[in-house]
XYZ file of N, CA and C in Angstrom:
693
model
N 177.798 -1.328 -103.051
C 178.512 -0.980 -101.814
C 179.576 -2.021 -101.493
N 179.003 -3.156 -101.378
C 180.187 -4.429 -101.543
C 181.431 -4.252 -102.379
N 180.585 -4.026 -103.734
C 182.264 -4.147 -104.971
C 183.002 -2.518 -104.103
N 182.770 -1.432 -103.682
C 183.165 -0.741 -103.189
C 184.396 -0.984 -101.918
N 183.626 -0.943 -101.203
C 184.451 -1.772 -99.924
C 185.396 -2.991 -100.196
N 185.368 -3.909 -101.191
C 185.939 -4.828 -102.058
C 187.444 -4.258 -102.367
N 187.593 -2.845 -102.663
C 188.543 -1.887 -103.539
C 189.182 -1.178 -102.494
N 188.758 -1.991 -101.310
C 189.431 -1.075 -100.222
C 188.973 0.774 -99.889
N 187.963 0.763 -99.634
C 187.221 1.995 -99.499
C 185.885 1.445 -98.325
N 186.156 2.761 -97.251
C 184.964 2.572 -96.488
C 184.021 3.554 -96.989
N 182.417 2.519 -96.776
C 181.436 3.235 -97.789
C 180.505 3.664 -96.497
N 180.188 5.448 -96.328
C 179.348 5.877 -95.056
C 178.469 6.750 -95.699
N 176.896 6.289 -95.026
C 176.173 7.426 -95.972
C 176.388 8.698 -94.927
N 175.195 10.121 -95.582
C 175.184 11.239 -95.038
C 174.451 11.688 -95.023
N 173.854 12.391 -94.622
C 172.716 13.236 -94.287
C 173.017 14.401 -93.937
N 173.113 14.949 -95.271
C 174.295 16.639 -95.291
C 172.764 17.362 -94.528
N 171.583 17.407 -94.191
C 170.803 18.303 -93.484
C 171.037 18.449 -92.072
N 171.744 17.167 -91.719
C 172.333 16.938 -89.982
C 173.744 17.250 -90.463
N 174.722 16.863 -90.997
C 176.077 17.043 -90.878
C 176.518 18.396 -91.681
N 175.285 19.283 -92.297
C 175.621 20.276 -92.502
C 176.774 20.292 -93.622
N 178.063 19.703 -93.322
C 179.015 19.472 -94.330
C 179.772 18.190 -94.506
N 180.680 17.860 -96.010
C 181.209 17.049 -96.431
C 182.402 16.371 -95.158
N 182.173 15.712 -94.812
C 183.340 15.023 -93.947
C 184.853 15.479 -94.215
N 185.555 16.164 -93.801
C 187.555 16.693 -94.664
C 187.581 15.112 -94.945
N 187.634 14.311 -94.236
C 188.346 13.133 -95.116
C 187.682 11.622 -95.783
N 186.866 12.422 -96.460
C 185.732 11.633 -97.813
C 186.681 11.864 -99.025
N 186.849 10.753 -99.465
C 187.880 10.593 -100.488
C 187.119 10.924 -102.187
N 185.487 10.457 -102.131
C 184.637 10.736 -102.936
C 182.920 10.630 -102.160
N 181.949 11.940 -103.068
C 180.918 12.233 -102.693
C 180.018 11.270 -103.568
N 179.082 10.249 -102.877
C 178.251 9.964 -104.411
C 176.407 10.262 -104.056
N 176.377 10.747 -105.467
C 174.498 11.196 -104.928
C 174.168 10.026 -105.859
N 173.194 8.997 -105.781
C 172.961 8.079 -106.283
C 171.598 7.982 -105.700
N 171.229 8.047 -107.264
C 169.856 8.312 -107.956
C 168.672 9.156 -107.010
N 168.737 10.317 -106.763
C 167.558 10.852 -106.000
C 166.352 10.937 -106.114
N 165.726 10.355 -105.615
C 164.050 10.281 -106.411
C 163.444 12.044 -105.631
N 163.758 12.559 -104.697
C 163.638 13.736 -104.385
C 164.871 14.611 -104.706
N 163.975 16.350 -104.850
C 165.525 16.794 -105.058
C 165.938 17.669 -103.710
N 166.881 17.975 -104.145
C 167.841 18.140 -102.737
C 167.273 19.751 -102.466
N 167.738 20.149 -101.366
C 166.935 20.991 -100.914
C 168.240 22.387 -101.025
N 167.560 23.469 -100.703
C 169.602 24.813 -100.969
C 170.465 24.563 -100.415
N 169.742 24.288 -99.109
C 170.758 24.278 -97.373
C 171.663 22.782 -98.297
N 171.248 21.739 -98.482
C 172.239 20.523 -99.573
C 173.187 20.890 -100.440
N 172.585 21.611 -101.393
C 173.070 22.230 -102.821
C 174.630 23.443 -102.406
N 174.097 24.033 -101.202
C 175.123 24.738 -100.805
C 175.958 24.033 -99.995
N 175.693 23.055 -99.303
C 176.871 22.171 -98.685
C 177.599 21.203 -99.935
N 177.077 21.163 -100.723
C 177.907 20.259 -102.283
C 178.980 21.130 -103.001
N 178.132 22.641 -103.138
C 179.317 23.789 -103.472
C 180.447 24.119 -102.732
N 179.986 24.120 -101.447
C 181.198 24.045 -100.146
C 182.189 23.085 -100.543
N 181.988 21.879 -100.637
C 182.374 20.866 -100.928
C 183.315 20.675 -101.890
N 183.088 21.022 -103.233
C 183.215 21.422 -104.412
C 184.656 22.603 -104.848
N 184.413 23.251 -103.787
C 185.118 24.180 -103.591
C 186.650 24.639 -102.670
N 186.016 23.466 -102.027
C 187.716 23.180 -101.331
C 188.487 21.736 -102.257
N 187.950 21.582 -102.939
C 188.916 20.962 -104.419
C 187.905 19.296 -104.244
N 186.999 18.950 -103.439
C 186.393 17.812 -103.568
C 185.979 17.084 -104.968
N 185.609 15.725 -104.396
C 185.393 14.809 -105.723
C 183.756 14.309 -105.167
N 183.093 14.803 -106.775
C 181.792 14.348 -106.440
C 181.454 13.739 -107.466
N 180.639 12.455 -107.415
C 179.668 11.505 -108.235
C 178.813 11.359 -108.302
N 177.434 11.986 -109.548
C 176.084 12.261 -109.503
C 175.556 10.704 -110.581
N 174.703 10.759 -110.006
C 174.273 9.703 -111.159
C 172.466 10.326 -110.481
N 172.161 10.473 -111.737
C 170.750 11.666 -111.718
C 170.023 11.006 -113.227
N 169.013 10.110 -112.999
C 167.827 9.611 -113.315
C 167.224 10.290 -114.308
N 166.209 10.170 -115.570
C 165.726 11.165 -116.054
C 164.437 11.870 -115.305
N 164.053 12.977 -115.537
C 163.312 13.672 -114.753
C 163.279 13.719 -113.573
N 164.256 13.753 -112.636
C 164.457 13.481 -111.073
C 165.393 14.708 -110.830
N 165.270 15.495 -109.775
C 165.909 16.234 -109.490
C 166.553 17.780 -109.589
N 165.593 18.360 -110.461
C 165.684 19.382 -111.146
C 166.419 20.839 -110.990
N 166.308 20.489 -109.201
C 167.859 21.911 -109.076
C 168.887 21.409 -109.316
N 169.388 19.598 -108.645
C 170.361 19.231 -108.434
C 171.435 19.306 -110.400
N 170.286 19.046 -111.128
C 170.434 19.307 -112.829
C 171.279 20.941 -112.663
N 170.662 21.836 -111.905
C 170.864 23.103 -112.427
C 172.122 23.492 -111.825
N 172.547 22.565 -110.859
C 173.830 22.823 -109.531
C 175.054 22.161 -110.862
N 174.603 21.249 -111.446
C 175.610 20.433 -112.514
C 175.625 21.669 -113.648
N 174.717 22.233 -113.829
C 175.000 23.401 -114.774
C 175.707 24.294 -115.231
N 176.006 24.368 -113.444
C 177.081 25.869 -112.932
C 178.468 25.499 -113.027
N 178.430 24.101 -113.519
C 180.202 23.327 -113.536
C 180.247 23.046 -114.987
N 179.200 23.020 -115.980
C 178.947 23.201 -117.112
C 178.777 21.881 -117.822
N 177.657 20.650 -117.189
C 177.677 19.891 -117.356
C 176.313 19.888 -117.672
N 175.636 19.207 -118.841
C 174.094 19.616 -119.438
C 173.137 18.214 -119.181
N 172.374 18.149 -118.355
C 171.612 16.829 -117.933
C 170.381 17.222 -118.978
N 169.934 16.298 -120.044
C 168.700 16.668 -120.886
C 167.886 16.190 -120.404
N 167.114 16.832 -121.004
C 165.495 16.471 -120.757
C 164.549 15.505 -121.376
N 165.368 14.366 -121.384
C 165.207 13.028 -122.646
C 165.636 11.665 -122.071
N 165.467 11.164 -122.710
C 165.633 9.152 -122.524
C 165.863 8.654 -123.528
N 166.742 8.042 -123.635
C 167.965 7.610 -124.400
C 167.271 6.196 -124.571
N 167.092 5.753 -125.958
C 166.166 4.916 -126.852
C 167.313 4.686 -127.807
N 167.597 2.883 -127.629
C 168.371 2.360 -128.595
C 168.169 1.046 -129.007
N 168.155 1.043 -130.552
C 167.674 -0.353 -131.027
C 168.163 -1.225 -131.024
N 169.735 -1.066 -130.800
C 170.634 -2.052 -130.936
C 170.528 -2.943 -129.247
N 169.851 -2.149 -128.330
C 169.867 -3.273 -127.324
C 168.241 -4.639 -127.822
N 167.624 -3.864 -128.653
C 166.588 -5.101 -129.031
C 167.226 -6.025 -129.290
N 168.324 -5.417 -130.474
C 169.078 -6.799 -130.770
C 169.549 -7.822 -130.235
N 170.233 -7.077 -129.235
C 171.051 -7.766 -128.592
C 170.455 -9.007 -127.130
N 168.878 -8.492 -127.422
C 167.757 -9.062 -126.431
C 167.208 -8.480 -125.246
N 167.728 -7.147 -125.118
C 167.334 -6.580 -124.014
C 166.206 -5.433 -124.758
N 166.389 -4.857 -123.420
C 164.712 -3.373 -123.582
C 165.733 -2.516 -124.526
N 164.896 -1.711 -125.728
C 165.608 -0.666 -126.048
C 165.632 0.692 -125.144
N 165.453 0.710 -123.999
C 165.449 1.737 -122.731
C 166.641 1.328 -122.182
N 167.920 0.053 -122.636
C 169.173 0.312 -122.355
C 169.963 0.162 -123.051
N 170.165 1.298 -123.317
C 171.100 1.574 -124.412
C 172.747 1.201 -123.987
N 173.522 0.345 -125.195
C 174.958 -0.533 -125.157
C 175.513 1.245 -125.558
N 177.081 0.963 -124.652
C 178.055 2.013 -124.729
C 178.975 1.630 -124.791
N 179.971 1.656 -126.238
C 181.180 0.879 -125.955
C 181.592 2.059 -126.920
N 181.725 3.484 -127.258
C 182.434 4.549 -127.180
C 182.955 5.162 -126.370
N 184.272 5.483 -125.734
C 184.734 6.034 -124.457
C 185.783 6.803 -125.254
N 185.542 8.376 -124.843
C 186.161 9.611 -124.682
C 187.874 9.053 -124.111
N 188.810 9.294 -124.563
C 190.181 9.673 -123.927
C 189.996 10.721 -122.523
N 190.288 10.221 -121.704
C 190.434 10.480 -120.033
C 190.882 9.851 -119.481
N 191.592 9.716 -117.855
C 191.859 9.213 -117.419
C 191.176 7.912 -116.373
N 190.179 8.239 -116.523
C 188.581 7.747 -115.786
C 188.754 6.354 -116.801
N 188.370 6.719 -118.315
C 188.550 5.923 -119.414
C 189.492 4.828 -120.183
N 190.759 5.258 -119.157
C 191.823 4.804 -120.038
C 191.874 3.141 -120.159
N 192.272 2.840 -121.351
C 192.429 1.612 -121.881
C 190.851 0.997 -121.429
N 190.086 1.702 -121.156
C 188.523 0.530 -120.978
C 187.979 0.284 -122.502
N 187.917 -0.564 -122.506
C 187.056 -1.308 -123.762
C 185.884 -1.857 -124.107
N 185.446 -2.909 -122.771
C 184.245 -3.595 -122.353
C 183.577 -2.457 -122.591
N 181.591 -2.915 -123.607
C 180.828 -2.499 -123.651
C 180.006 -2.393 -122.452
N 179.258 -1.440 -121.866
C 178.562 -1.272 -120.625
C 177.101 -0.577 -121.106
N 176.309 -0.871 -119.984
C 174.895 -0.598 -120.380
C 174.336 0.228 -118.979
N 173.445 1.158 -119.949
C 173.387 2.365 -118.950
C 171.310 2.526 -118.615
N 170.320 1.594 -118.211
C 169.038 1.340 -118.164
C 168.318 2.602 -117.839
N 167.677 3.088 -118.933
C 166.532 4.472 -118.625
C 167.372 5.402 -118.399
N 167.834 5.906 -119.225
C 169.129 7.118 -119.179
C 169.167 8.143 -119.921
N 169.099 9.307 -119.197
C 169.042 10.981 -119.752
C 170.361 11.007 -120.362
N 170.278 11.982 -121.039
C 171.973 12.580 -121.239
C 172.205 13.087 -120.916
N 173.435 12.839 -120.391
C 174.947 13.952 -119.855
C 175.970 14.456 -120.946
N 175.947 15.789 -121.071
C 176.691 16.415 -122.115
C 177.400 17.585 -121.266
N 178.722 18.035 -122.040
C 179.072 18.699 -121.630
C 178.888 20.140 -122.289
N 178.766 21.311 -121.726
C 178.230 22.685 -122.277
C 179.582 23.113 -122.948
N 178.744 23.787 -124.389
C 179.755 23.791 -125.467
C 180.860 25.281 -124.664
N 180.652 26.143 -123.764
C 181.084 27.386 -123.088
C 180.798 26.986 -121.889
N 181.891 26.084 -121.131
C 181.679 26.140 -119.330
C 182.226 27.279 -118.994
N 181.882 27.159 -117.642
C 182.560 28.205 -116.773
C 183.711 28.608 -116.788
N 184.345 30.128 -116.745
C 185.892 30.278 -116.636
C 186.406 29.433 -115.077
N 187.500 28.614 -115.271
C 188.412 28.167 -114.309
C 187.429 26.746 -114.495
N 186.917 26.080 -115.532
C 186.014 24.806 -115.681
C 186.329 24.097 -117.029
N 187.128 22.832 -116.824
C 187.371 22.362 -118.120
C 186.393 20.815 -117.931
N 185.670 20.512 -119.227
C 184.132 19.548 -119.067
C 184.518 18.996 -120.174
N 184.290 17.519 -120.341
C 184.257 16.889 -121.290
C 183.043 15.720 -120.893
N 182.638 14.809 -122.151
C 182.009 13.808 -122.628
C 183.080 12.598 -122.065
N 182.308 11.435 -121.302
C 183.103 10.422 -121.310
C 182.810 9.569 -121.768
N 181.759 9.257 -122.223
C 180.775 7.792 -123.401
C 180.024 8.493 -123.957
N 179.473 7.413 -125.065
C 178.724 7.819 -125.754
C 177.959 6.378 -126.346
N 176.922 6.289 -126.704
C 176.075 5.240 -127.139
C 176.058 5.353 -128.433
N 175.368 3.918 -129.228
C 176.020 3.776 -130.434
C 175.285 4.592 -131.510
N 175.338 4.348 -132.786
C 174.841 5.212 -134.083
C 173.665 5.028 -134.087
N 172.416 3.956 -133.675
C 171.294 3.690 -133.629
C 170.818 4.156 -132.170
N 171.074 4.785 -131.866
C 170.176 5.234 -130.542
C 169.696 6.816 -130.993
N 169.203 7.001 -130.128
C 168.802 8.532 -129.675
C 167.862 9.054 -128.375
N 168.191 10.402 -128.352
C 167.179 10.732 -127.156
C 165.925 11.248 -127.519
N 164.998 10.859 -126.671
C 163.722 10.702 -126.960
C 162.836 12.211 -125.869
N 162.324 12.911 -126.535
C 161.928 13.875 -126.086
C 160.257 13.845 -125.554
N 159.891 13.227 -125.933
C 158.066 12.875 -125.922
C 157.803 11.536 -124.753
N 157.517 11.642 -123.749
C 157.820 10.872 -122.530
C 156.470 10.304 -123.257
N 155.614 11.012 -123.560
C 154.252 10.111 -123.364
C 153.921 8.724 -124.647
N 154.909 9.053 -125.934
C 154.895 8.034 -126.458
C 156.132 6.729 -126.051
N 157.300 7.335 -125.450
C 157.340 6.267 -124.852
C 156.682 5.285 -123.991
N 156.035 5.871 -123.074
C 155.036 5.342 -121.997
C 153.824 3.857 -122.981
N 153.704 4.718 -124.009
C 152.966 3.730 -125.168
C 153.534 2.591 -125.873
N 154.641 2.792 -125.845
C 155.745 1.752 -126.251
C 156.167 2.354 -128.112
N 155.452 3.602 -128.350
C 155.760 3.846 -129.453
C 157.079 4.940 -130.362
N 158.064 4.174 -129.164
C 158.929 5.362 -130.066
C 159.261 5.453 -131.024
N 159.834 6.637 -132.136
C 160.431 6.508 -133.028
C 161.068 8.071 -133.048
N 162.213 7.702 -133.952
C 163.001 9.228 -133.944
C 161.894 10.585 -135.047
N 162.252 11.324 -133.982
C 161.357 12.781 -134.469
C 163.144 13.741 -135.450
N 162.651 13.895 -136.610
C 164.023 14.602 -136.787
C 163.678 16.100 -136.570
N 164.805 16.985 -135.649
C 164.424 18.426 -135.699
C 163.727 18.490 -133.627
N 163.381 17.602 -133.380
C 162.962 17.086 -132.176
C 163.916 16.845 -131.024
N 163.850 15.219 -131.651
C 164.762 13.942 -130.872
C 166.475 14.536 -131.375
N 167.284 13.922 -130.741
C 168.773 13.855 -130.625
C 169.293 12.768 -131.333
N 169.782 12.731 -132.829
C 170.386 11.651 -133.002
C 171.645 10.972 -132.479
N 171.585 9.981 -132.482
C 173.244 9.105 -131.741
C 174.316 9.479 -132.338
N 175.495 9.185 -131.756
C 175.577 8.976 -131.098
C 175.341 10.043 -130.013
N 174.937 9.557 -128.385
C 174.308 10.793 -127.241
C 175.205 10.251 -126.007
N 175.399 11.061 -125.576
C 176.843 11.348 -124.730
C 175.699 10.782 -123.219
N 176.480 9.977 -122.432
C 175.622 9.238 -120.944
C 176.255 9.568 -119.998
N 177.627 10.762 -119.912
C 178.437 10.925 -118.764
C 179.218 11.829 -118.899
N 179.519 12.638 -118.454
C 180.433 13.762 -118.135
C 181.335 13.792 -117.070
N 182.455 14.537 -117.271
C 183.362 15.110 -116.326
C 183.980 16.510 -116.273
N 183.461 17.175 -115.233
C 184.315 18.527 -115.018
C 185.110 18.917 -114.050
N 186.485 19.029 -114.427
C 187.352 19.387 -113.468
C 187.168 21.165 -113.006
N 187.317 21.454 -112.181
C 187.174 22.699 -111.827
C 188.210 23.306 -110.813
N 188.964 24.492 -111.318
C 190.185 24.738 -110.640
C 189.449 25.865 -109.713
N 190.037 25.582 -108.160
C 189.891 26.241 -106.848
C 190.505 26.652 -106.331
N 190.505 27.822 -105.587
C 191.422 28.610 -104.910
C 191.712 28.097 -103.978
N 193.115 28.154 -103.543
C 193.432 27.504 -102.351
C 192.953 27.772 -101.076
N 193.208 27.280 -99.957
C 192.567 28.153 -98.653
C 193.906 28.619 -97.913
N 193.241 29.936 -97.550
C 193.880 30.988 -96.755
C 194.787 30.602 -95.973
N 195.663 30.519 -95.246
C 197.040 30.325 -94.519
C 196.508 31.194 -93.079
N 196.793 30.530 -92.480
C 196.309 30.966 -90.739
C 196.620 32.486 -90.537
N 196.145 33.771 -90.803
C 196.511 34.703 -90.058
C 196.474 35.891 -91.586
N 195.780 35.061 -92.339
C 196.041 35.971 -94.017
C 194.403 35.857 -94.762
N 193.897 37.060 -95.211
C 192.640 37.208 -95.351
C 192.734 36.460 -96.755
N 193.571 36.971 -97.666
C 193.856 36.177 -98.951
C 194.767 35.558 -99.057
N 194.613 33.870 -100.032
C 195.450 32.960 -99.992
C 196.597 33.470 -101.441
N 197.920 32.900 -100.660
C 198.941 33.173 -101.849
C 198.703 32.175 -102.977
N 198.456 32.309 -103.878
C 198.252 31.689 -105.145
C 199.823 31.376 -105.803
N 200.341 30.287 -106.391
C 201.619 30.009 -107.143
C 201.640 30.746 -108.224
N 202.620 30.437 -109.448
C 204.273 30.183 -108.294
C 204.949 31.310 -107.850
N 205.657 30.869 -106.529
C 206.195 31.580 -105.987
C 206.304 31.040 -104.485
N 207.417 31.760 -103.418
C 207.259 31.288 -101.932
C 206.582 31.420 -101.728
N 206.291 30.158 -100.771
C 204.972 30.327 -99.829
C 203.302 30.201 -100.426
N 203.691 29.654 -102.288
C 202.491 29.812 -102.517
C 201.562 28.394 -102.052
N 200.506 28.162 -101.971
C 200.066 26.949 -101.518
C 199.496 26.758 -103.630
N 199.647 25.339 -103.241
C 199.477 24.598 -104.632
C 197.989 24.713 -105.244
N 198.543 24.509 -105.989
C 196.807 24.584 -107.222
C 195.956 23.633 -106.516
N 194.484 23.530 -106.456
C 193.876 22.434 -106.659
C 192.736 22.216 -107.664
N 192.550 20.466 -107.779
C 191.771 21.065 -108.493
C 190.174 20.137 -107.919
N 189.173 20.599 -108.251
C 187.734 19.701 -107.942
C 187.257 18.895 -109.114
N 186.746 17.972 -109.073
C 185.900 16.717 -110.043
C 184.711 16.714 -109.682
N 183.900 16.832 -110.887
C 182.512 16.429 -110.838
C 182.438 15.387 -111.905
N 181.811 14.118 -111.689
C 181.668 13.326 -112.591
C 179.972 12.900 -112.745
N 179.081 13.022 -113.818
C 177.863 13.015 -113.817
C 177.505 11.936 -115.332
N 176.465 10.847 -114.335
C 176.063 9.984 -115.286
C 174.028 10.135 -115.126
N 173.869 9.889 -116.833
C 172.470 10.053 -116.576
C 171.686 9.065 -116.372
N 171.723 8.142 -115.208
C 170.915 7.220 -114.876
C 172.022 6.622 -113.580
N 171.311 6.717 -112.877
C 171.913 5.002 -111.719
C 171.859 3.845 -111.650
N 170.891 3.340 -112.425
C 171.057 1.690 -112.232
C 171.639 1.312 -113.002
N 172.263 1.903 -113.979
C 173.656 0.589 -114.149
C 174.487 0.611 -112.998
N 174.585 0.700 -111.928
C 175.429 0.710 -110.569
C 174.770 -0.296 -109.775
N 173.373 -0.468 -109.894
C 172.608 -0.884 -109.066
C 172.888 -2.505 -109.321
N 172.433 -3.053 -107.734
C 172.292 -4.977 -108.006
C 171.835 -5.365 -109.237
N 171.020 -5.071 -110.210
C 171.049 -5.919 -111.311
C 171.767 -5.901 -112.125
N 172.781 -4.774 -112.249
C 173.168 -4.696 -113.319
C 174.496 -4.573 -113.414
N 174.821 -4.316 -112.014
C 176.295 -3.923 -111.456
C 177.326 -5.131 -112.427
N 176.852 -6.136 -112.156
C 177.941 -7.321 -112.956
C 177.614 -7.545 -114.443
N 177.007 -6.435 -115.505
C 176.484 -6.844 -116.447
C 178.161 -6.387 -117.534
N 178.561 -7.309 -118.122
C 179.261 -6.834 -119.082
C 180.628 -5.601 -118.079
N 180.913 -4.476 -118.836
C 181.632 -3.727 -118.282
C 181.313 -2.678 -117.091
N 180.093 -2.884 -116.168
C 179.252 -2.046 -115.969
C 180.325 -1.805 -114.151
N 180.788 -2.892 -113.741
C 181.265 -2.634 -112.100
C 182.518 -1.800 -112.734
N 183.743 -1.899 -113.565
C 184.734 -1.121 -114.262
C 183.923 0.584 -114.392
C-alpha cells in the first residue's frame, strides 16, 4: 500500500456489499488474495465494473475462490487447479513452492522489464486458447524450464513432489494473464442505443483490462522488495 501511494495513487479499500458499486473515479480495482469467495451480488458489481471499460487486478491464491476463478473465465483467462513447483528456486536457496520468473511476454505491462521476480505458492494463470468474441487474452510470464504444476496437493503436503508425465504441466507455466475486453459505449442522454464509431456523434471505443496473477504474496511485505517483485 505504501510503494502504492509512493507512485502517487490514493489507496481506498471497498466493501462492494455496502457500496454496491465500483467508485466512477477508481483508476484501478485490486482483489488481493481472497481467502473467501466473493459472493453474486460482488461478482455482478465487478461485471458492472468491467463493463463500463474498468481496470481490474486479481491476484487469486491456489484453491481460493472458486466462482471468482469462473468470473476470470468469462474474460477467458484459465486459473488451474495446481501449484507451481520449481527446482531452480532450491538452487537458488529458497522453497521450491517459489518459483523464479524471468520470461516476460511482449506487452505493454512488460515492456523492457528484465529483473527476475518470484511468485510464492502459485496456481497458473493461462490464457484460454478461444476467448470470448470482443476479448483479446494473453500470457504475461512464465517460469523457467525446470518447474511445473503440480496437480496432487496431497503429495505436496508430504514434501514429495515430483513431475507426473500425462498429469502434471511441464514448464515452462504461465503465472499471469491479461485480457483486454472491448465495451460498448454508454448511451448519450435521451437515446436507448449508444452510437458506436466511426462516424458523427459516435462516442469512442473503450476498452476494459483484466489483469490476473496466480498467487498474492509476491505483493505482500515479504516479498514486495524481493528482486523484481515491487516493478
Amino acid at each position: 500500500r505504501e510503494a502504492i501511494q509512493g507512485a502517487n495513487y490514493e489507496v481506498k479499500e471497498l466493501l462492494l456489499l455496502r457500496e454496491k458499486d465500483v467508485p466512477e473515479n477508481a483508476a484501478v480495482l485490486v482483489v488481493a488474495g481472497p481467502k473467501r469467495d466473493l459472493l453474486s451480488e460482488e461478482l455482478t458489481a465487478l461485471d458492472r465494473y468491467v463493463q463500463r471499460g474498468g481496470k481490474l487486478l486479481v491476484l487469486l491464491d491456489p484453491e481460493q475462490a472458486p466462482a471468482l476463478a469462473k468470473f476470470l473465465e468469462r474474460y477467458g483467462i484459465r486459473a488451474g487447479q495446481d501449484v507451481i513447483v520449481d527446482r531452480l528456486s532450491r538452487v537458488l536457496g529458497g522453497d521450491y513452492l517459489i518459483p523464479v520468473v524471468s520470461q516476460y511476454e511482449s506487452h505493454p505491462i512488460t515492456k523492457e522489464f528484465t529483473l527476475a521476480s518470484f511468485f510464492p505458492f502459485a496456481r497458473t494463470m493461462d490464457a484460454a486458447s478461444s476467448p470470448p468474441q470482443g476479448v483479446t487474452v494473453q500470457v504475461l510470464a512464465r517460469t523457467g524450464q525446470g518447474s511445473w504444476a503440480e496437480t496432487d496437493r496431497e503429495t505436496l503436503k508430504q514434501g514429495q513432489a515430483r513431475f507426473d508425465p500425462g498429469k502434471d504441466r511441464q514448464g515452462p507455466v504461465p503465472v499471469g494473464a491479461v485480457a483486454t475486453v472491448e465495451v460498448k459505449p454508454p448511451a448519450k442522454k435521451g437515446e436507448t442505443t449508444p452510437v458506436e464509431g466511426p462516424g458523427p456523434g459516435a462516442a469512442a471505443p473503450r476498452k476494459a483490462r483484466i489483469v490476473a496473477y496466480g498467487t498474492a504474496a509476491f505483493a505482500s511485505n515479504n516479498y514486495l522488495n524481493l528482486s523484481g517483485n515491487k516493478d
